[in-house]
Short mmCIF file of C-alpha atoms in Angstrom, two decimals:
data_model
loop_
_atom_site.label_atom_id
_atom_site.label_comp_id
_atom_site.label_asym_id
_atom_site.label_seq_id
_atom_site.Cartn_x
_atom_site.Cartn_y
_atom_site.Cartn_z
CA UNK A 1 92.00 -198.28 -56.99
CA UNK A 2 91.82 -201.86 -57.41
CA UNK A 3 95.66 -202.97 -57.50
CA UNK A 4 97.54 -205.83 -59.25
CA UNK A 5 100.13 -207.45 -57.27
CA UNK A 6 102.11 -210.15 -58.68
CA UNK A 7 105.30 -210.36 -56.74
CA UNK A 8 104.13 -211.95 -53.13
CA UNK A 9 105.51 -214.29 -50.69
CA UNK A 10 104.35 -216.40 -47.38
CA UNK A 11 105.55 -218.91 -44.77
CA UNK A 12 106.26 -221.40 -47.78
CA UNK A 13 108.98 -219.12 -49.09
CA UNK A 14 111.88 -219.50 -46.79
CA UNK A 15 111.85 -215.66 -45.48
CA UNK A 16 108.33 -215.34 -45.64
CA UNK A 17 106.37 -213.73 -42.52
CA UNK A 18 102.68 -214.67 -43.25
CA UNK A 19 100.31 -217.35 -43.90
CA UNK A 20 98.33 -217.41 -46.87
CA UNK A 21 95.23 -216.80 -44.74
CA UNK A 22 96.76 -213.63 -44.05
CA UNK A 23 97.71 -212.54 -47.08
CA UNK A 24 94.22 -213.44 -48.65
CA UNK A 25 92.82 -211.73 -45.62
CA UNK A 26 94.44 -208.46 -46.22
CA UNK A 27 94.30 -208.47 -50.07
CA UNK A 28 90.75 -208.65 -49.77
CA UNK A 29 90.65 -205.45 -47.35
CA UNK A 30 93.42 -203.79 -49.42
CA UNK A 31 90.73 -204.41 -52.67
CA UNK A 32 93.61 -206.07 -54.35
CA UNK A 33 92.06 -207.10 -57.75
CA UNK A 34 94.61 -209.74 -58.52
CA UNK A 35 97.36 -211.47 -56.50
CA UNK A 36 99.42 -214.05 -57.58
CA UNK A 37 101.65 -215.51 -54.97
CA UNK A 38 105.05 -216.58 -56.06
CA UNK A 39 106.95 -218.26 -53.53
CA UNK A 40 110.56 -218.58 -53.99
CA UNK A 41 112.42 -221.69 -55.59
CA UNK A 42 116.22 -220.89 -55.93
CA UNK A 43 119.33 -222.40 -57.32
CA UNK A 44 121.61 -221.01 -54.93
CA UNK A 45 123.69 -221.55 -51.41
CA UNK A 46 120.39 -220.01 -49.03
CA UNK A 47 118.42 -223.53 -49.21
CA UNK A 48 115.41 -221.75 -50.97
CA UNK A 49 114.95 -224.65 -52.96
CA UNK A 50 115.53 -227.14 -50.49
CA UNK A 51 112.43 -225.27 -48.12
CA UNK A 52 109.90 -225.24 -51.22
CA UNK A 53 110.34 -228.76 -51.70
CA UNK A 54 109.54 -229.25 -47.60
CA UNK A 55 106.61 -227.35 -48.08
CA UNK A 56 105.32 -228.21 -51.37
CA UNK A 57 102.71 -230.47 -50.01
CA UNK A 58 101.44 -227.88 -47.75
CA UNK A 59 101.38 -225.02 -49.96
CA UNK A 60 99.01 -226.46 -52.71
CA UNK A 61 96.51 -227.73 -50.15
CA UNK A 62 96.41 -224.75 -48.69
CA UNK A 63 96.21 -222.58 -51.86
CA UNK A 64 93.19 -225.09 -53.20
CA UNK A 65 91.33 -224.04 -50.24
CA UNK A 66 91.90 -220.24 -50.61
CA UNK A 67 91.06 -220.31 -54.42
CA UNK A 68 87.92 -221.46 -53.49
CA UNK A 69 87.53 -218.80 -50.91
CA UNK A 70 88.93 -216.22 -52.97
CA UNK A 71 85.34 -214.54 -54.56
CA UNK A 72 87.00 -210.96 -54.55
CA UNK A 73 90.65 -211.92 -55.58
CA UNK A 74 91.56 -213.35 -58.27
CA UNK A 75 94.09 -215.61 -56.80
CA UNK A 76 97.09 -216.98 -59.07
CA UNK A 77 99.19 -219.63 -58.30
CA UNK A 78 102.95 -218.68 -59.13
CA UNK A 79 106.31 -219.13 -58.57
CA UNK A 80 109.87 -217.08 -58.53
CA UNK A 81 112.80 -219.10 -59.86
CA UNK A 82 115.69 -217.77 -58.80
CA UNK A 83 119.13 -218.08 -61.15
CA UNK A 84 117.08 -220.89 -63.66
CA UNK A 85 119.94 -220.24 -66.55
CA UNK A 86 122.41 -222.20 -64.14
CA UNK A 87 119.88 -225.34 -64.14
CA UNK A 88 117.51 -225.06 -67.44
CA UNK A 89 116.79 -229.02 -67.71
CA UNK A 90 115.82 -228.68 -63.94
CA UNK A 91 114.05 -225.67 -64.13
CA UNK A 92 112.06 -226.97 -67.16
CA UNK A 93 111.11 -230.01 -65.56
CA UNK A 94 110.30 -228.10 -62.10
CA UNK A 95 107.80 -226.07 -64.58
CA UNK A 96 106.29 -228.79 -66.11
CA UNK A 97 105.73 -230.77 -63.43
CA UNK A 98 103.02 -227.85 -61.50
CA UNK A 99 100.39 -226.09 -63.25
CA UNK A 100 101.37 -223.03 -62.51
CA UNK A 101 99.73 -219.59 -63.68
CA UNK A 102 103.09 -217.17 -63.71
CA UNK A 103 106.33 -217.70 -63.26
CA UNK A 104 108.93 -214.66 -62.38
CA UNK A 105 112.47 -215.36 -63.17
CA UNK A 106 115.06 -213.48 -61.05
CA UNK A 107 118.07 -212.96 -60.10
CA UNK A 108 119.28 -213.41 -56.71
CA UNK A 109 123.19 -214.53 -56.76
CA UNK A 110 125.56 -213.87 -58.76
CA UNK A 111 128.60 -216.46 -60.01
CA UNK A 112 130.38 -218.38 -57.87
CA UNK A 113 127.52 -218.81 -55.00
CA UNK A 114 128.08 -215.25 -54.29
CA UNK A 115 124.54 -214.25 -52.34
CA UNK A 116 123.68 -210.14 -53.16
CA UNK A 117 122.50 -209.63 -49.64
CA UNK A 118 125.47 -210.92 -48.18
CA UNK A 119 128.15 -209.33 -50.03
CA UNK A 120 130.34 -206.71 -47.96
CA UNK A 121 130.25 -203.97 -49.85
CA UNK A 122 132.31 -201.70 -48.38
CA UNK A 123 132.66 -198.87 -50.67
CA UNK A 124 131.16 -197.31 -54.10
CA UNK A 125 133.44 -199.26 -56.16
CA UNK A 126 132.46 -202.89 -54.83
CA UNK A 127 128.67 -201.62 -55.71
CA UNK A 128 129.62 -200.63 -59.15
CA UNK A 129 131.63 -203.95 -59.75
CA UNK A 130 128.65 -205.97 -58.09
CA UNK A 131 126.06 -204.01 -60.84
CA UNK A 132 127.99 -205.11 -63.57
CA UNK A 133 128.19 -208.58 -62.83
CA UNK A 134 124.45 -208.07 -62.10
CA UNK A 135 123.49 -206.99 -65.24
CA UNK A 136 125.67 -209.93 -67.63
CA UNK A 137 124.49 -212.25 -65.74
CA UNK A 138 120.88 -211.14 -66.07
CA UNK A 139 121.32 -210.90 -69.68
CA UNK A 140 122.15 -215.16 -69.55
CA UNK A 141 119.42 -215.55 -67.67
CA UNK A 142 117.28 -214.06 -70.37
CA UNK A 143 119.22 -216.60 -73.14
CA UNK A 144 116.75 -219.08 -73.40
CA UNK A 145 114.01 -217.55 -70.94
CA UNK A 146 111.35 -220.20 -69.00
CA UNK A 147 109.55 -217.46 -67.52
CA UNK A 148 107.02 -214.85 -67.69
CA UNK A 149 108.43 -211.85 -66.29
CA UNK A 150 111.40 -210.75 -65.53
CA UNK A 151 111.93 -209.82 -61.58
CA UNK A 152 113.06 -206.49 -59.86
CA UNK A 153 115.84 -204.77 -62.09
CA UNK A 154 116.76 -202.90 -59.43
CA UNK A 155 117.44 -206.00 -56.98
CA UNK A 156 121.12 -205.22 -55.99
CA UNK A 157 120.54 -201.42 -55.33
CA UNK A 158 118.47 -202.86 -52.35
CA UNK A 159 121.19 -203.43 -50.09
CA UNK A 160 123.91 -200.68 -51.09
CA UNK A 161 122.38 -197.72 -49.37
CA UNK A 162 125.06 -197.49 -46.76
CA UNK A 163 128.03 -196.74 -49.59
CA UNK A 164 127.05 -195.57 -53.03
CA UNK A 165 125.74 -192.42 -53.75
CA UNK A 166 122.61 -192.58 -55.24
CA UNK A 167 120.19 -195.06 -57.21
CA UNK A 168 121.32 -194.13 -60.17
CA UNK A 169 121.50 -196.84 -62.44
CA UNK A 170 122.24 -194.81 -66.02
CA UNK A 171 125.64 -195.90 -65.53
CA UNK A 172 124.44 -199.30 -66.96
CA UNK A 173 122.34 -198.04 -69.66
CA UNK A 174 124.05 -199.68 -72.23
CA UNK A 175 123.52 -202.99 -70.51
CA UNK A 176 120.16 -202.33 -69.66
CA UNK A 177 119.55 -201.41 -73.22
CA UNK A 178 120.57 -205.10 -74.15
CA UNK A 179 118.19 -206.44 -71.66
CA UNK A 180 115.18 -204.44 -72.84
CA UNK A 181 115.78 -205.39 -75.90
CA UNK A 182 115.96 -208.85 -75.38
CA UNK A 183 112.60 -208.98 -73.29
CA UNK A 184 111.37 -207.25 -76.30
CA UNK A 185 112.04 -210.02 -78.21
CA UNK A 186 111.29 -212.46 -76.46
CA UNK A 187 108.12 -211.44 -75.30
CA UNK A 188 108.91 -211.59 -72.07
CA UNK A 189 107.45 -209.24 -69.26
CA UNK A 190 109.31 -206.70 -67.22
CA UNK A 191 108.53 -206.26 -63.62
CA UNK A 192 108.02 -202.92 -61.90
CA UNK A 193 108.67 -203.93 -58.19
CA UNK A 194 107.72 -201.75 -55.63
CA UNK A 195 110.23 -202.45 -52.55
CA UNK A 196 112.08 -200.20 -53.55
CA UNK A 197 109.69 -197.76 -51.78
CA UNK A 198 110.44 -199.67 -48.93
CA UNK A 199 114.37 -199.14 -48.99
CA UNK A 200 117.09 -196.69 -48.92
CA UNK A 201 116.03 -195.46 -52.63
CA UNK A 202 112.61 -194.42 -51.13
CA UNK A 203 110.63 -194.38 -54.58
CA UNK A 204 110.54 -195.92 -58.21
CA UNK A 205 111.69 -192.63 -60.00
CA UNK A 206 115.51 -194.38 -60.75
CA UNK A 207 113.40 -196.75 -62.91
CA UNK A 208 111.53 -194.40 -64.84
CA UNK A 209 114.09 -194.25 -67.23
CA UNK A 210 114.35 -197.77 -67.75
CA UNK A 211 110.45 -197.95 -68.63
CA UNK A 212 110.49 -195.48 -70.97
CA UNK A 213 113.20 -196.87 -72.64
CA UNK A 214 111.25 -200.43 -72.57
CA UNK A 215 108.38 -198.81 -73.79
CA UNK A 216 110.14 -196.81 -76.50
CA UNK A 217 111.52 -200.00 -78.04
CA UNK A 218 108.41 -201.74 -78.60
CA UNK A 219 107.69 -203.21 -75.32
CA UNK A 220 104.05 -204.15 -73.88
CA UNK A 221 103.98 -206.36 -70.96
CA UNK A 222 104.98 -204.93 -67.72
CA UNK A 223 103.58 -206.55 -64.66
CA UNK A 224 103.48 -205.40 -60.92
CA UNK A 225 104.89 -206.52 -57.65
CA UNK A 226 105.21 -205.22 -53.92
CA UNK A 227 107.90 -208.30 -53.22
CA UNK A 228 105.21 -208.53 -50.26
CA UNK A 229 106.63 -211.01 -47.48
CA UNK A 230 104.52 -209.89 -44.80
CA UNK A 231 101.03 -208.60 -45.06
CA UNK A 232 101.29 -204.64 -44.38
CA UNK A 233 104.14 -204.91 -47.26
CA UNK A 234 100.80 -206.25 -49.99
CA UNK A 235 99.76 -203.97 -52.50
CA UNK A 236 102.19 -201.43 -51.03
CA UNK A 237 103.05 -198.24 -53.61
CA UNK A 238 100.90 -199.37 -56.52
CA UNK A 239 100.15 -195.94 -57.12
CA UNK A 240 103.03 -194.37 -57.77
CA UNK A 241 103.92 -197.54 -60.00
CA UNK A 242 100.91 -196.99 -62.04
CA UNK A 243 101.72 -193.00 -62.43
CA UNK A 244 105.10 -194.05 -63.85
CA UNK A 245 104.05 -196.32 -65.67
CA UNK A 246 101.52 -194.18 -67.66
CA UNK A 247 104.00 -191.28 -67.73
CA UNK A 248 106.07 -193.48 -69.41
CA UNK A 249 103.68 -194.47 -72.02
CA UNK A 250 102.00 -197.50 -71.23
CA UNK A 251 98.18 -198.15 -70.66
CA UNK A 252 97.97 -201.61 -69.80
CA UNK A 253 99.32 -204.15 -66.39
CA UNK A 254 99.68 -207.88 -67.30
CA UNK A 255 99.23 -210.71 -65.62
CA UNK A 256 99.25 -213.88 -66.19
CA UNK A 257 97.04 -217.24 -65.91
CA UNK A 258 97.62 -220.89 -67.13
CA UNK A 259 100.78 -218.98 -68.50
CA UNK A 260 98.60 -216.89 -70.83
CA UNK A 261 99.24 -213.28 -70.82
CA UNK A 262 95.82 -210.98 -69.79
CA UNK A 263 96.27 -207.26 -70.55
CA UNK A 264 94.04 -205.06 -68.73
CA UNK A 265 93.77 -201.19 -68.13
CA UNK A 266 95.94 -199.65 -65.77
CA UNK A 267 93.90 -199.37 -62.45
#
């Protein structure tokens, strides 16, 4: 299996663990087909933004040199833009300004400045209030959509292991529903993300729903991503993203380059 990973961060995201030279390094021993590294750039409270800018300079010197390097890899030069519906003339002009290939839009904090990782949530009800603010808010962020894919449904279930009682998320099917259908219409992507391996959930299978639904309505485009911020996270899981995904119907991963969607068989 030659994977597709286009979620990944390094040392020019603000909690990334690993150069670029490492993350090259072990995509290349991992046989990782395509990786597009997407470092964070976030309207929020955590400075994301702030550290991007401080690095800019660095990171596109850097990445120059490793696309040349790059003969196994296709290497893609992306970027995750965290909450863009609260700045669109910003996050526009942030867009336009780079040439970048993909761009993952996400959703990170929720109204007023409240950061997902650092809310206390103390018991099943604070999760369920937190998931429904999650999902309206992701369905603004989809309004006028800047982006190519849309980043890790499942991004608040991370962090409420320790007090709700299971990843299930067909609670919030009606509000998913809305949001499929949107990216449907749109055109826009949605992202299977693999960390969820990684946490409390301990697989993908609470989203299989969700991409058979997507897939049901019409949609196409679904694009893959460990959420790597270290090396041994790259590539991580791909296989049991790809089984769902062709269990739930679909035959083809996209990425994308200069913006432009490429299709290609499921590995």
């Amino acid at each position: 299996m030659n994977p597709i990973d286009t979620h990944t961060h390094t040392d020019c995201s603000v909690d990334g663990h690993c150069s670029l030279d490492a993350l090259c390094g072990a995509a290349k021993q991992k046989g990782v087909r395509v990786l597009a590294v997407t470092e964070h750039y976030d309207f929020d409270t955590r400075g994301g933004r702030d550290y991007y800018m401080a690095h800019a300079a660095r990171r596109y010197t850097e990445f120059a040199r490793a696309r040349e390097a790059a003969l196994e890899t296709l290497l893609l030069y992306g970027i995750e833009i965290g909450q863009p519906h609260l700045a669109p003339a910003e996050t526009k002009a942030f867009i336009d300004a780079n040439r970048f290939d993909m761009v993952i839009g996400s959703l990170h904090d929720l109204r007023p400045e409240r950061d997902i990782y650092h809310i206390a949530y103390t018991d099943a009800a604070v999760c369920r209030a937190v998931l429904d603010d999650y999902y309206a808010e992701m369905l603004e962020l989809l309004a006028q959509p800047q982006f190519d894919t849309l980043g890790h449904l499942d991004y608040a279930l991370r962090v409420m292991g320790t007090c709700f009682p299971s990843a299930d998320l067909t609670p919030w099917r009606d509000a998913i529903d809305a949001l499929l259908r949107r990216l449907v219409a749109t055109g826009v992507a949605l992202e299977l993300n693999t960390a969820a391996c990684r946490r409390w959930m301990g697989s993908l299978q609470h989203l299989r729903w969700v991409f058979e639904r997507y897939r049901a309505l019409g949609g196409e485009r679904v694009t893959t991503g460990s959420d790597a911020h270290r090396t041994d996270d790259l590539a991580a899981h791909m296989d049991e993203a790809y089984d769902l995904l062709r269990a739930a119907g679909f035959r083809y991963v996209t990425y994308y380059e200069q913006r432009t969607p490429h299709c290609v068989p499921l590995p």
